[in-house]
CSV table of C-alpha atoms in Angstrom, one decimal:
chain,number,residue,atom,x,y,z
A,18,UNK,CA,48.6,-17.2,19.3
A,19,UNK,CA,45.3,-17.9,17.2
A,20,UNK,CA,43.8,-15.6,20.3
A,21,UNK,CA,45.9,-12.7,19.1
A,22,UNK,CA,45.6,-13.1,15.5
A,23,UNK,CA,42.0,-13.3,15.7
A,24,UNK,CA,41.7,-10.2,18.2
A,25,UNK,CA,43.8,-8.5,15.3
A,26,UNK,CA,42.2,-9.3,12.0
A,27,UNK,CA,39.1,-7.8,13.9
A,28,UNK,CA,40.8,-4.8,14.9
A,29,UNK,CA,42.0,-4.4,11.1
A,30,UNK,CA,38.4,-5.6,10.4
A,31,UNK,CA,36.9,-2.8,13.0
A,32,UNK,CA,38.8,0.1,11.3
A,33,UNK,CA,38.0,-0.5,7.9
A,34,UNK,CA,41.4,-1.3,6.8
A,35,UNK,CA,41.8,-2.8,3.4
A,36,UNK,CA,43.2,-6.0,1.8
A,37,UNK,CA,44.3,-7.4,4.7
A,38,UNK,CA,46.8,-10.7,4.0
A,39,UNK,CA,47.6,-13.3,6.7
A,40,UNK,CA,50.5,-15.0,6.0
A,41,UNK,CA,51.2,-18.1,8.1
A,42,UNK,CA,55.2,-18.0,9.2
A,43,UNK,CA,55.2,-21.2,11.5
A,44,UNK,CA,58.5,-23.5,10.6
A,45,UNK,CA,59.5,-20.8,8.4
A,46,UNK,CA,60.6,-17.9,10.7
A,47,UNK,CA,61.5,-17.8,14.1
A,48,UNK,CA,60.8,-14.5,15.0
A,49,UNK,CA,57.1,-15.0,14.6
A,50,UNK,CA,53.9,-17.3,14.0
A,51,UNK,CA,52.2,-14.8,11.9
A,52,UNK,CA,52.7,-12.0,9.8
A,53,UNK,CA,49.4,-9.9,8.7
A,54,UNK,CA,49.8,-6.9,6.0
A,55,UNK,CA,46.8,-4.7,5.5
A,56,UNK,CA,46.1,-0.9,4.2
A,57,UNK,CA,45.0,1.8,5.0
A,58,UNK,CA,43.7,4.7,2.9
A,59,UNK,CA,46.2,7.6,4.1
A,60,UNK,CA,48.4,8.7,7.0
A,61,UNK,CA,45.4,9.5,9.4
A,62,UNK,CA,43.7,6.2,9.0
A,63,UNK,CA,47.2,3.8,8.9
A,64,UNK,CA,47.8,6.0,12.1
A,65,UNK,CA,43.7,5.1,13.6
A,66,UNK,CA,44.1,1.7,12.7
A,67,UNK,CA,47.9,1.2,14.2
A,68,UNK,CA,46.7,2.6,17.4
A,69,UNK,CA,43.5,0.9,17.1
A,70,UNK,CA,45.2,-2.3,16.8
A,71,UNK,CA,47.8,-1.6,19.4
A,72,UNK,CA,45.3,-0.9,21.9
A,73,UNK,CA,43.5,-4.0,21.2
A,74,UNK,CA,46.9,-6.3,22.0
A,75,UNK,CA,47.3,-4.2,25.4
A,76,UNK,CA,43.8,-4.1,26.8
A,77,UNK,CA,43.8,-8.3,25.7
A,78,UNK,CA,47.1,-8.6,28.0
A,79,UNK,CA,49.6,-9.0,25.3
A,80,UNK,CA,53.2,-7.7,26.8
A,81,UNK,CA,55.6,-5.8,25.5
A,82,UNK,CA,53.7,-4.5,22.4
A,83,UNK,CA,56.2,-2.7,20.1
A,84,UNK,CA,55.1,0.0,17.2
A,85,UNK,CA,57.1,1.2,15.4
A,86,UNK,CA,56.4,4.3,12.4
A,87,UNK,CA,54.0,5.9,14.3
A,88,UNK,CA,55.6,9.6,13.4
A,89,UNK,CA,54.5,9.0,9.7
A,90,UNK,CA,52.3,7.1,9.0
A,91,UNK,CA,53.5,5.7,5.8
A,92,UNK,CA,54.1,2.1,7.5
A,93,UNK,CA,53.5,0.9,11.0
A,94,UNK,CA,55.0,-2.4,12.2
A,95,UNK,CA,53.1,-3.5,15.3
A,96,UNK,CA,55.2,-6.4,16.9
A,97,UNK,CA,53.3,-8.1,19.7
A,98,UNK,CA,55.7,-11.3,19.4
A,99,UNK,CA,53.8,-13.9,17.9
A,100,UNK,CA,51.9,-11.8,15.1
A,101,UNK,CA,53.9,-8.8,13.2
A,102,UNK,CA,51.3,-6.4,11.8
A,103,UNK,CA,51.9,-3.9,8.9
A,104,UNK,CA,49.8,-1.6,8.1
A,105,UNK,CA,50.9,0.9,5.0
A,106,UNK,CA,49.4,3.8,2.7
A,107,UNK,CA,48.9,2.1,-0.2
A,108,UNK,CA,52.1,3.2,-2.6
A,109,UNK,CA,54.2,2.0,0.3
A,110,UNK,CA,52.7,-1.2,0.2
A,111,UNK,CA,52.8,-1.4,-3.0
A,112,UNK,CA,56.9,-0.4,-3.5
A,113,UNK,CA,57.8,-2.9,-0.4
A,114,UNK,CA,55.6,-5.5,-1.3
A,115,UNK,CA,56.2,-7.6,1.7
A,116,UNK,CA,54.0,-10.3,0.2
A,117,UNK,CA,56.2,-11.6,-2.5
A,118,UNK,CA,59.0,-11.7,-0.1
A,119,UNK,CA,56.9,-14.4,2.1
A,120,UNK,CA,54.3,-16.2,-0.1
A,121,UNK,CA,55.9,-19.0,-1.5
A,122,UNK,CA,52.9,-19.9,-2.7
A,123,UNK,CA,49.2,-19.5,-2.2
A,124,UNK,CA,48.3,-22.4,0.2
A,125,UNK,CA,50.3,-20.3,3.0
A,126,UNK,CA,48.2,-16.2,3.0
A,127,UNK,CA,44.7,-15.7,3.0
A,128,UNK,CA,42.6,-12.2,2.3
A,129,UNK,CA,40.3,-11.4,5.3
């Protein structure tokens, strides 16, 4: 899983995405290890960095890669089981605010 989450945050990393928060989900969820939110400046670029990111889990092996938002733009959920991604347009991320939802506190999310 740490194979994955790294291949991602470089990805994110890669494509200039912004703010990116990992939060660690293990014994708290059991949908997934990992959960990492990040940003991206408008449509076109959460788009680049969705497909980016997506391309990156497939080429590295990772089955059954599921996007989802794609049309839009506004958020993209890439779920490649162990590690969820979001990536949003900023006011999104900002109205959802997935972040206060998850961190408890601040031991458990780090900015990359």
């Amino acid at each position: 899983m740490e194979q994955t989450l790294e291949l991602i945050l470089s990805r994110l990393e890669d494509m200039k995405a912004e703010d990116a928060v990992t939060i660690d989900l293990r014994g708290r969820s059991a949908f997934s290890d990992y959960m990492v939110i990040a940003t991206g400046r408008s449509n076109r670029h959460v788009g680049a960095v969705a497909e980016n990111v997506a391309k990156g889990l497939k080429d590295a092996g990772v089955k059954k890669v599921h996007i989802e938002g794609m049309p839009n733009c506004d958020w993209v959920l890439i779920d490649s089981g162990g590690v969820i991604v979001h990536v949003f347009r900023p006011e999104v991320r900002e109205f959802y605010n997935l972040e206060r939802l998850w961190i408890q506190n601040t031991a458990t999310a780090k900015t990359v």
